[in-house]
Each structure stands twice: as structure tokens, then as C-alpha cells.
Amino acid sequence: ANHKNEQKHPPTKVRTKMNNVLSAMMVSPGLLPSGTLLDSLIHVCNEVGSMEKFPLVHTRNVSTMIRRIKLLSSLFEEIQETDTPLPPSSILCLTELFSVIRRVKVLIQDCKDGSSLWSLIQLEFISNQFYVLVKEMGRALDILSLSLLNVTSDIKEQVELLHKQAKRAELLIDPRELHRREQLIQVMANNSLQNKKKKGLVDFGKVEEILSSIGLRTPSDYEEEISKLEAEAQNQAGTGGLIVVS
């Protein structure tokens, strides 16, 4: 009699899969319907892909990230064209990718709009932000089952390759930019030393060479860069940071 009252449970593997599906569906009340989500993804990918005039610092990080996003855009467009229902795990993955790509867009825009000299000084910090985002991209792709999607084998292969590259990606700091930063710090140190000695001699040739290497070549470029540095100083003061612009 006791056996009749016992509730039968599905096998452990099936229970795990059911839990995973429920988790994917309930992970966030902000999950968009798949049609709206794909529209939003394609739109933000196009915004990133159409960004012109790369920032003068972090060019390799920016160009590599834009290339990845253009590839993902091809995936999103194919999914949209098939117009078939998406499994919950795919919706979760696309939602995560939407979040990552939006933050990539903001980061690239900040690099473009901000001070080139500040970007050079903050080389490791900004490069690490790109690194964190590519790792998040890799983790989002962990939950994408390409076999469940009605896309071409070519797109599948490209996305699989992108996934592997994202998982293996390392922190990318351009050695040329590191060298420029070392030169800049050396000039700043020499200038500070000369000021203490009241000699006031600055190696303007070296300063011009460094500025030119990050695209600052005309008086108007210098004026714009000074404005950006002053804005950055205000931002740093607001966050408790401290920089000196002289």
C-alpha cells in the first residue's frame, strides 16, 4: 500500500535538464521575446560595426572586438531569417550577448570620445575591460547549442571558432602602445625634474613625436586633447581619483 502512495520521479539526468530549462526561462523577468531580442541584437551589432574612425589608442582591441561582433551579427541575422522558435537556453545566451555587446559599444565609444593620453596612461586598465568582455562573450556562448538552431554549417563553424578563440583569449596590450606610454612617462618625469631645477627645458621634439604617434598633430588636435584631459580630471575628482594635468 505504501508503494502506491510513493511519487515516481523522472531519472536524475532528465530532472537536471528540466531544472536547466526552468532556470533559463526564469533567470530574468527582463528576457525579451525572441523576435524583439533578435531585432535589438542586430541593431546594436550594426551600430558597433558601423563605427568609423577607430580610437587612436587600443586600436587592436577595438578592431578585434568589432570583427567578433560582425561575425555574431551574421548568426543573429540567419536565426531571424529562419523564423523558428528558439529553445530557452538560446534565448538566455542571446540575452547575455546583448548585454555584452551593448557594453562593448559603450567602451569603444568612451575610447573614441575620451582623452588619448589618458587612454595611454590607463593602458592596462582599459585593455582589461576588453578582456573581461570577451571572456563574458565566451561564457555566454557556452550555453548556445548550435545543433538546435536552424543555421548554415558555415555559420556554425565560424561561431564555434569564435567561441574557442574567446575561451582562449588573453589580455591584449599592444607593445607599441606600451613603448609610447613609457616614452610619455619619461618625458613627464624629465619635465618635472627640469622644473625643479628651474631650467624649464622640455624636449619638444620628443613630445611632438609621442603626440603624433597617437594622432595628435595640429594645434586644434592639441586644444581638443586639453579639453578632454580637463574633463577626465573632473571625472577623476568626482570618483575620488587624483590626476594632475599641467
PDB file of C-alpha atoms in Angstrom, residues 96-225:
ATOM      1  CA  GLU A  96      23.650  37.632 -22.292  1.00  0.00           C
ATOM      2  CA  LEU A  97      25.276  38.500 -25.639  1.00  0.00           C
ATOM      3  CA  PHE A  98      23.030  41.561 -25.960  1.00  0.00           C
ATOM      4  CA  SER A  99      24.290  42.788 -22.587  1.00  0.00           C
ATOM      5  CA  VAL A 100      27.933  42.168 -23.576  1.00  0.00           C
ATOM      6  CA  ILE A 101      27.651  43.851 -26.984  1.00  0.00           C
ATOM      7  CA  ARG A 102      25.966  46.937 -25.503  1.00  0.00           C
ATOM      8  CA  ARG A 103      28.856  47.288 -23.035  1.00  0.00           C
ATOM      9  CA  VAL A 104      31.377  46.802 -25.861  1.00  0.00           C
ATOM     10  CA  LYS A 105      29.699  49.664 -27.726  1.00  0.00           C
ATOM     11  CA  VAL A 106      29.932  51.957 -24.683  1.00  0.00           C
ATOM     12  CA  LEU A 107      33.599  51.032 -24.095  1.00  0.00           C
ATOM     13  CA  ILE A 108      34.606  51.695 -27.715  1.00  0.00           C
ATOM     14  CA  GLN A 109      32.682  54.977 -27.715  1.00  0.00           C
ATOM     15  CA  ASP A 110      34.427  56.023 -24.490  1.00  0.00           C
ATOM     16  CA  CYS A 111      37.804  55.249 -26.072  1.00  0.00           C
ATOM     17  CA  LYS A 112      36.858  57.311 -29.140  1.00  0.00           C
ATOM     18  CA  ASP A 113      35.449  60.285 -27.238  1.00  0.00           C
ATOM     19  CA  GLY A 114      37.934  60.388 -24.370  1.00  0.00           C
ATOM     20  CA  SER A 115      41.482  61.667 -23.991  1.00  0.00           C
ATOM     21  CA  SER A 116      44.062  59.692 -25.985  1.00  0.00           C
ATOM     22  CA  LEU A 117      46.790  60.499 -23.457  1.00  0.00           C
ATOM     23  CA  TRP A 118      44.608  59.304 -20.587  1.00  0.00           C
ATOM     24  CA  SER A 119      43.865  56.083 -22.514  1.00  0.00           C
ATOM     25  CA  LEU A 120      47.613  55.618 -22.938  1.00  0.00           C
ATOM     26  CA  ILE A 121      48.275  56.100 -19.218  1.00  0.00           C
ATOM     27  CA  GLN A 122      45.391  53.718 -18.378  1.00  0.00           C
ATOM     28  CA  LEU A 123      46.569  51.103 -20.899  1.00  0.00           C
ATOM     29  CA  GLU A 124      46.289  48.009 -18.684  1.00  0.00           C
ATOM     30  CA  PHE A 125      43.005  49.069 -17.067  1.00  0.00           C
ATOM     31  CA  ILE A 126      41.194  49.678 -20.371  1.00  0.00           C
ATOM     32  CA  SER A 127      42.730  46.595 -22.043  1.00  0.00           C
ATOM     33  CA  ASN A 128      41.445  44.547 -19.112  1.00  0.00           C
ATOM     34  CA  GLN A 129      37.919  45.848 -19.727  1.00  0.00           C
ATOM     35  CA  PHE A 130      38.082  44.468 -23.290  1.00  0.00           C
ATOM     36  CA  TYR A 131      39.471  41.194 -21.901  1.00  0.00           C
ATOM     37  CA  VAL A 132      36.614  40.862 -19.363  1.00  0.00           C
ATOM     38  CA  LEU A 133      34.030  41.429 -22.106  1.00  0.00           C
ATOM     39  CA  VAL A 134      35.497  38.827 -24.476  1.00  0.00           C
ATOM     40  CA  LYS A 135      35.539  36.310 -21.614  1.00  0.00           C
ATOM     41  CA  GLU A 136      31.873  37.085 -20.887  1.00  0.00           C
ATOM     42  CA  MET A 137      31.159  36.574 -24.588  1.00  0.00           C
ATOM     43  CA  GLY A 138      32.810  33.135 -24.356  1.00  0.00           C
ATOM     44  CA  ARG A 139      30.760  32.197 -21.273  1.00  0.00           C
ATOM     45  CA  ALA A 140      27.521  33.263 -23.000  1.00  0.00           C
ATOM     46  CA  LEU A 141      28.398  31.060 -25.993  1.00  0.00           C
ATOM     47  CA  ASP A 142      28.940  28.119 -23.590  1.00  0.00           C
ATOM     48  CA  ILE A 143      25.150  27.778 -23.335  1.00  0.00           C
ATOM     49  CA  LEU A 144      24.405  28.144 -27.051  1.00  0.00           C
ATOM     50  CA  SER A 145      23.500  24.777 -28.599  1.00  0.00           C
ATOM     51  CA  LEU A 146      24.218  25.386 -32.273  1.00  0.00           C
ATOM     52  CA  SER A 147      22.781  21.947 -33.104  1.00  0.00           C
ATOM     53  CA  LEU A 148      19.340  23.225 -32.008  1.00  0.00           C
ATOM     54  CA  LEU A 149      19.486  26.227 -34.349  1.00  0.00           C
ATOM     55  CA  ASN A 150      18.477  26.167 -37.992  1.00  0.00           C
ATOM     56  CA  VAL A 151      21.583  27.913 -39.358  1.00  0.00           C
ATOM     57  CA  THR A 152      24.073  27.031 -42.111  1.00  0.00           C
ATOM     58  CA  SER A 153      27.102  24.845 -41.410  1.00  0.00           C
ATOM     59  CA  ASP A 154      29.358  27.769 -42.409  1.00  0.00           C
ATOM     60  CA  ILE A 155      27.902  29.999 -39.685  1.00  0.00           C
ATOM     61  CA  LYS A 156      28.088  27.155 -37.162  1.00  0.00           C
ATOM     62  CA  GLU A 157      31.793  26.629 -37.912  1.00  0.00           C
ATOM     63  CA  GLN A 158      32.545  30.352 -37.624  1.00  0.00           C
ATOM     64  CA  VAL A 159      30.688  30.685 -34.307  1.00  0.00           C
ATOM     65  CA  GLU A 160      32.385  27.554 -32.930  1.00  0.00           C
ATOM     66  CA  LEU A 161      35.762  29.040 -33.881  1.00  0.00           C
ATOM     67  CA  LEU A 162      34.830  32.385 -32.289  1.00  0.00           C
ATOM     68  CA  HIS A 163      33.770  30.518 -29.125  1.00  0.00           C
ATOM     69  CA  LYS A 164      37.114  28.694 -28.920  1.00  0.00           C
ATOM     70  CA  GLN A 165      39.065  31.917 -29.533  1.00  0.00           C
ATOM     71  CA  ALA A 166      37.079  33.769 -26.861  1.00  0.00           C
ATOM     72  CA  LYS A 167      37.752  30.984 -24.340  1.00  0.00           C
ATOM     73  CA  ARG A 168      41.484  31.049 -25.142  1.00  0.00           C
ATOM     74  CA  ALA A 169      41.789  34.835 -25.392  1.00  0.00           C
ATOM     75  CA  GLU A 170      44.450  36.506 -23.288  1.00  0.00           C
ATOM     76  CA  LEU A 171      44.868  40.082 -22.138  1.00  0.00           C
ATOM     77  CA  LEU A 172      45.899  42.071 -25.230  1.00  0.00           C
ATOM     78  CA  ILE A 173      48.213  45.030 -24.684  1.00  0.00           C
ATOM     79  CA  ASP A 174      49.860  46.399 -27.823  1.00  0.00           C
ATOM     80  CA  PRO A 175      53.671  46.510 -27.261  1.00  0.00           C
ATOM     81  CA  ARG A 176      53.891  49.683 -29.388  1.00  0.00           C
ATOM     82  CA  GLU A 177      51.404  51.433 -27.116  1.00  0.00           C
ATOM     83  CA  LEU A 178      53.348  50.260 -24.053  1.00  0.00           C
ATOM     84  CA  HIS A 179      56.502  51.772 -25.573  1.00  0.00           C
ATOM     85  CA  ARG A 180      54.709  55.064 -26.274  1.00  0.00           C
ATOM     86  CA  ARG A 181      53.436  55.133 -22.704  1.00  0.00           C
ATOM     87  CA  GLU A 182      56.980  54.574 -21.360  1.00  0.00           C
ATOM     88  CA  GLN A 183      58.228  57.442 -23.530  1.00  0.00           C
ATOM     89  CA  LEU A 184      55.421  59.694 -22.278  1.00  0.00           C
ATOM     90  CA  ILE A 185      56.155  58.908 -18.618  1.00  0.00           C
ATOM     91  CA  GLN A 186      59.868  59.549 -19.212  1.00  0.00           C
ATOM     92  CA  VAL A 187      59.145  62.952 -20.778  1.00  0.00           C
ATOM     93  CA  MET A 188      56.813  63.836 -17.886  1.00  0.00           C
ATOM     94  CA  ALA A 189      59.476  62.806 -15.350  1.00  0.00           C
ATOM     95  CA  ASN A 190      62.184  64.822 -17.151  1.00  0.00           C
ATOM     96  CA  ASN A 191      59.878  67.841 -17.349  1.00  0.00           C
ATOM     97  CA  SER A 192      59.178  67.619 -13.614  1.00  0.00           C
ATOM     98  CA  LEU A 193      62.921  67.375 -12.887  1.00  0.00           C
ATOM     99  CA  GLN A 194      63.735  70.356 -15.124  1.00  0.00           C
ATOM    100  CA  ASN A 195      61.027  72.426 -13.401  1.00  0.00           C
ATOM    101  CA  LYS A 196      62.568  71.650 -10.006  1.00  0.00           C
ATOM    102  CA  LYS A 197      65.931  72.800 -11.294  1.00  0.00           C
ATOM    103  CA  LYS A 198      64.225  75.896 -12.705  1.00  0.00           C
ATOM    104  CA  LYS A 199      65.774  75.221 -16.098  1.00  0.00           C
ATOM    105  CA  GLY A 200      62.449  74.920 -17.904  1.00  0.00           C
ATOM    106  CA  LEU A 201      63.896  72.896 -20.777  1.00  0.00           C
ATOM    107  CA  VAL A 202      61.441  70.485 -22.396  1.00  0.00           C
ATOM    108  CA  ASP A 203      62.292  68.116 -25.224  1.00  0.00           C
ATOM    109  CA  PHE A 204      59.586  69.421 -27.552  1.00  0.00           C
ATOM    110  CA  GLY A 205      60.799  67.169 -30.361  1.00  0.00           C
ATOM    111  CA  LYS A 206      60.133  64.083 -28.245  1.00  0.00           C
ATOM    112  CA  VAL A 207      56.763  65.462 -27.052  1.00  0.00           C
ATOM    113  CA  GLU A 208      55.709  66.137 -30.652  1.00  0.00           C
ATOM    114  CA  GLU A 209      56.796  62.627 -31.688  1.00  0.00           C
ATOM    115  CA  ILE A 210      54.707  60.998 -28.928  1.00  0.00           C
ATOM    116  CA  LEU A 211      51.644  63.139 -29.616  1.00  0.00           C
ATOM    117  CA  SER A 212      51.912  62.491 -33.347  1.00  0.00           C
ATOM    118  CA  SER A 213      52.105  58.710 -32.737  1.00  0.00           C
ATOM    119  CA  ILE A 214      48.617  58.808 -31.178  1.00  0.00           C
ATOM    120  CA  GLY A 215      47.166  61.057 -33.883  1.00  0.00           C
ATOM    121  CA  LEU A 216      47.616  64.474 -32.242  1.00  0.00           C
ATOM    122  CA  ARG A 217      49.359  66.565 -34.904  1.00  0.00           C
ATOM    123  CA  THR A 218      47.796  70.033 -35.183  1.00  0.00           C
ATOM    124  CA  PRO A 219      47.127  72.916 -32.762  1.00  0.00           C
ATOM    125  CA  SER A 220      43.391  72.123 -32.941  1.00  0.00           C
ATOM    126  CA  ASP A 221      44.170  68.483 -32.024  1.00  0.00           C
ATOM    127  CA  TYR A 222      46.121  69.754 -29.008  1.00  0.00           C
ATOM    128  CA  GLU A 223      43.276  72.070 -27.941  1.00  0.00           C
ATOM    129  CA  GLU A 224      40.732  69.259 -28.186  1.00  0.00           C
ATOM    130  CA  GLU A 225      43.002  66.905 -26.234  1.00  0.00           C
TER     131      GLU A 225
END
